[in-house]
Coordinates of C-alpha atoms in Angstrom, one line a residue:
M1 CA -169.7 -115.3 6.6
D2 CA -166.0 -114.4 5.8
G3 CA -164.1 -117.5 3.8
G4 CA -164.5 -121.0 3.6
S5 CA -163.0 -124.2 1.9
P6 CA -163.8 -127.6 0.1
A7 CA -164.4 -128.9 3.6
G8 CA -166.5 -126.9 4.8
A9 CA -165.3 -125.0 7.8
R10 CA -166.0 -121.3 7.3
I11 CA -165.2 -118.2 9.4
D12 CA -167.9 -116.2 10.8
R13 CA -167.3 -113.0 12.8
T14 CA -169.1 -110.5 15.1
V15 CA -168.3 -107.6 16.6
T16 CA -169.1 -106.4 19.9
S17 CA -168.7 -103.5 22.0
G18 CA -167.5 -102.4 26.0
T19 CA -164.5 -101.5 27.5
F20 CA -160.6 -102.1 27.5
S21 CA -159.2 -101.4 31.2
L22 CA -155.2 -101.7 32.4
D23 CA -152.9 -99.2 34.2
G24 CA -155.6 -97.2 35.9
Q25 CA -157.1 -96.3 32.5
T26 CA -160.1 -97.3 30.7
F27 CA -161.1 -96.9 26.9
D28 CA -164.0 -97.9 24.7
V29 CA -163.2 -100.0 22.3
D30 CA -164.8 -103.0 19.5
N31 CA -163.8 -106.1 19.5
N32 CA -163.7 -108.6 16.7
V33 CA -165.1 -112.2 17.6
W34 CA -164.1 -115.2 14.9
V35 CA -165.5 -118.2 15.1
L36 CA -163.9 -121.5 13.1
G37 CA -165.9 -124.3 12.0
D38 CA -168.8 -126.0 10.1
D39 CA -172.6 -126.4 10.7
T40 CA -172.0 -128.9 13.5
E41 CA -168.7 -127.7 15.8
C42 CA -166.7 -124.7 16.1
V43 CA -163.9 -122.6 18.1
V44 CA -164.4 -119.3 19.2
F45 CA -161.6 -117.0 19.6
D46 CA -161.6 -114.5 22.5
A47 CA -165.2 -113.6 24.3
P48 CA -165.1 -110.2 25.0
H49 CA -168.1 -108.3 26.0
D50 CA -171.4 -109.5 24.9
V51 CA -172.2 -113.4 25.2
A52 CA -175.5 -113.1 23.7
A53 CA -173.9 -111.7 20.6
I54 CA -171.2 -114.7 20.3
T55 CA -173.9 -117.1 21.3
E56 CA -176.3 -116.1 18.3
L57 CA -173.1 -116.4 15.9
I58 CA -172.4 -119.7 16.9
A59 CA -176.0 -120.8 16.4
G60 CA -176.3 -123.8 18.1
R61 CA -173.1 -125.4 17.1
T62 CA -170.7 -127.4 19.7
V63 CA -168.0 -125.5 20.9
V64 CA -164.9 -127.5 21.2
A65 CA -162.8 -124.8 23.0
I66 CA -162.9 -121.2 23.7
L67 CA -159.5 -119.7 22.5
A68 CA -157.9 -116.7 24.4
T69 CA -155.1 -114.8 22.0
H70 CA -154.3 -113.1 25.4
A71 CA -155.4 -112.1 28.7
H72 CA -156.7 -108.2 28.2
D73 CA -160.2 -107.8 29.7
D74 CA -161.4 -106.7 26.3
H75 CA -160.6 -110.4 24.7
V76 CA -161.6 -112.4 28.2
R77 CA -164.3 -111.1 30.4
A78 CA -167.2 -113.1 28.8
A79 CA -165.0 -116.3 28.8
P80 CA -166.2 -117.9 32.1
A81 CA -169.5 -117.0 31.4
L82 CA -169.8 -118.1 27.4
A83 CA -168.2 -121.7 29.0
E84 CA -170.8 -121.7 31.1
V85 CA -173.3 -121.5 28.1
T86 CA -171.8 -123.4 25.8
G87 CA -170.0 -126.4 28.0
A88 CA -166.6 -125.5 26.1
P89 CA -163.1 -125.1 27.6
V90 CA -161.3 -121.7 28.0
L91 CA -157.9 -122.1 26.5
L92 CA -155.4 -119.5 27.5
H93 CA -151.2 -119.6 27.4
P94 CA -150.3 -119.8 31.1
A95 CA -148.0 -116.8 30.7
D96 CA -151.2 -114.8 30.7
L97 CA -152.4 -115.8 34.0
P98 CA -151.5 -112.6 35.8
L99 CA -153.3 -110.7 33.4
W100 CA -156.2 -113.3 33.1
R101 CA -156.6 -112.5 37.0
F102 CA -156.7 -109.3 37.2
T103 CA -160.5 -109.8 35.7
H104 CA -161.3 -113.5 36.8
P105 CA -159.4 -113.7 40.4
D106 CA -161.5 -116.7 41.5
R107 CA -161.7 -118.7 38.4
D108 CA -159.0 -120.1 36.3
P109 CA -158.4 -121.1 32.6
D110 CA -160.0 -124.9 32.0
G111 CA -156.5 -125.5 29.9
S112 CA -153.1 -124.3 28.6
L113 CA -152.4 -123.3 25.1
A114 CA -149.0 -123.9 24.0
D115 CA -146.3 -123.1 20.9
G116 CA -146.6 -125.7 18.1
Q117 CA -149.9 -127.2 19.5
V118 CA -152.4 -128.1 17.3
I119 CA -155.9 -128.2 17.7
E120 CA -158.6 -129.9 14.8
V121 CA -161.9 -128.7 14.6
A122 CA -164.6 -129.5 11.9
G123 CA -161.9 -131.6 9.9
T124 CA -159.5 -128.1 10.1
R125 CA -156.4 -128.1 12.0
L126 CA -155.1 -125.1 14.1
E127 CA -151.6 -124.0 15.1
V128 CA -151.0 -122.2 17.8
L129 CA -148.3 -119.8 17.6
H130 CA -147.0 -118.0 20.8
T131 CA -146.2 -114.5 19.7
P132 CA -145.4 -112.3 23.2
G133 CA -145.1 -108.9 23.2
H134 CA -148.4 -107.6 23.4
A135 CA -148.6 -109.6 26.2
P136 CA -146.6 -112.1 27.7
G137 CA -148.9 -115.1 26.4
A138 CA -150.7 -113.9 23.3
C139 CA -150.9 -116.1 21.0
C140 CA -151.7 -116.2 17.3
F141 CA -153.7 -119.3 15.4
H142 CA -152.7 -120.4 11.7
V143 CA -155.0 -122.3 9.8
P144 CA -152.9 -123.4 6.6
E145 CA -155.8 -124.6 4.8
L146 CA -158.1 -121.6 4.9
G147 CA -154.9 -120.0 4.4
A148 CA -155.6 -117.5 7.7
V149 CA -153.9 -116.3 10.7
F150 CA -155.9 -115.3 13.9
T151 CA -153.2 -112.6 15.4
G152 CA -155.7 -111.0 18.2
D153 CA -154.0 -107.9 19.1
T154 CA -150.2 -109.1 17.8
L155 CA -150.2 -107.9 14.6
F156 CA -153.3 -105.3 12.9
Q157 CA -153.5 -103.6 9.3
G158 CA -150.7 -101.5 9.9
G159 CA -148.6 -102.5 12.0
P160 CA -147.9 -104.3 15.6
G161 CA -150.3 -104.1 18.6
A162 CA -149.9 -101.8 21.2
T163 CA -146.4 -102.0 24.1
G164 CA -147.0 -98.8 25.7
R165 CA -148.7 -100.6 29.0
S166 CA -147.9 -103.6 31.6
F167 CA -146.7 -106.8 30.5
S168 CA -146.1 -105.5 27.0
D169 CA -142.4 -105.1 25.0
F170 CA -141.9 -103.2 22.1
G171 CA -138.7 -105.4 20.9
V172 CA -140.8 -108.6 21.8
I173 CA -143.6 -108.0 20.0
V174 CA -141.5 -106.6 16.9
A175 CA -139.5 -110.0 17.0
S176 CA -142.9 -112.3 17.4
I177 CA -144.0 -110.9 14.1
R178 CA -140.8 -111.0 12.1
D179 CA -140.0 -114.3 13.2
R180 CA -143.8 -116.0 13.7
L181 CA -145.6 -114.4 11.1
L182 CA -144.3 -112.5 8.5
T183 CA -142.8 -115.9 7.5
L184 CA -146.1 -117.2 6.7
P185 CA -147.4 -117.3 2.9
E186 CA -147.9 -113.8 1.8
R187 CA -151.1 -114.2 0.7
T188 CA -152.4 -115.6 4.5
V189 CA -155.1 -113.6 5.3
V190 CA -154.6 -111.9 8.9
H191 CA -157.8 -112.1 11.0
T192 CA -157.3 -109.5 13.8
G193 CA -158.4 -108.3 17.2
H194 CA -159.9 -105.3 16.2
G195 CA -160.9 -103.4 13.1
G196 CA -160.3 -104.5 9.5
S197 CA -158.2 -107.6 8.0
T198 CA -155.6 -107.9 5.9
T199 CA -152.5 -110.0 4.6
I200 CA -149.1 -110.9 5.4
G201 CA -148.0 -109.7 2.1
A202 CA -149.6 -106.5 2.7
E203 CA -147.7 -106.0 6.4
A204 CA -144.4 -107.5 5.7
P205 CA -142.8 -104.7 3.7
H206 CA -143.3 -102.5 6.5
L207 CA -141.6 -103.9 9.4
Q208 CA -138.4 -101.8 9.2
E209 CA -141.2 -98.3 9.2
W210 CA -142.4 -99.9 12.4
I211 CA -138.9 -100.7 13.9
R212 CA -138.1 -97.0 13.1
R213 CA -141.0 -95.3 14.7
G214 CA -140.9 -97.6 17.7
H215 CA -144.4 -98.4 18.4

């Protein structure tokens, strides 16, 4: 368990291992899977490699939605199988449908994510922030009550997500981080798609360094 609130909502995490493939290259990766909810219901952020590990983390709760931060295969490979097991809809920003179809050409997501959309689970509100750059439909999920934001591969400890592959753009990701994430309260905990968590306050002073290095 990584955190909680007086209302009983908490954040749980597991790490799953597999591969990421794009542009003819394949890499081994470890992905965070975050679950937000209480003892009764929850949402899952991303469904990378291992359905069994994710269902163990869910622990019998009702899954309100499987929320895709973006559609790279290491974030959505297990999404249809997890939806089958849980009965939950897979939600994805429509700008990422081309990436989704690389992995799941015969199965569309069950619904869409949109900037400003509010999702409620366990008495807690999540706001969808469309943050393109790493992928066209990349989204982050801000949870003000918990002082947390789930950033997928948009913002990591140490800077922006990678933008050297198809469907990505460094200038766009920098604008997304500057305008949508670094404007959040400094104490907001950043839960990332890979690696350790950080805070907005820890990352904000380094924006110009990231721009200068250009990646």
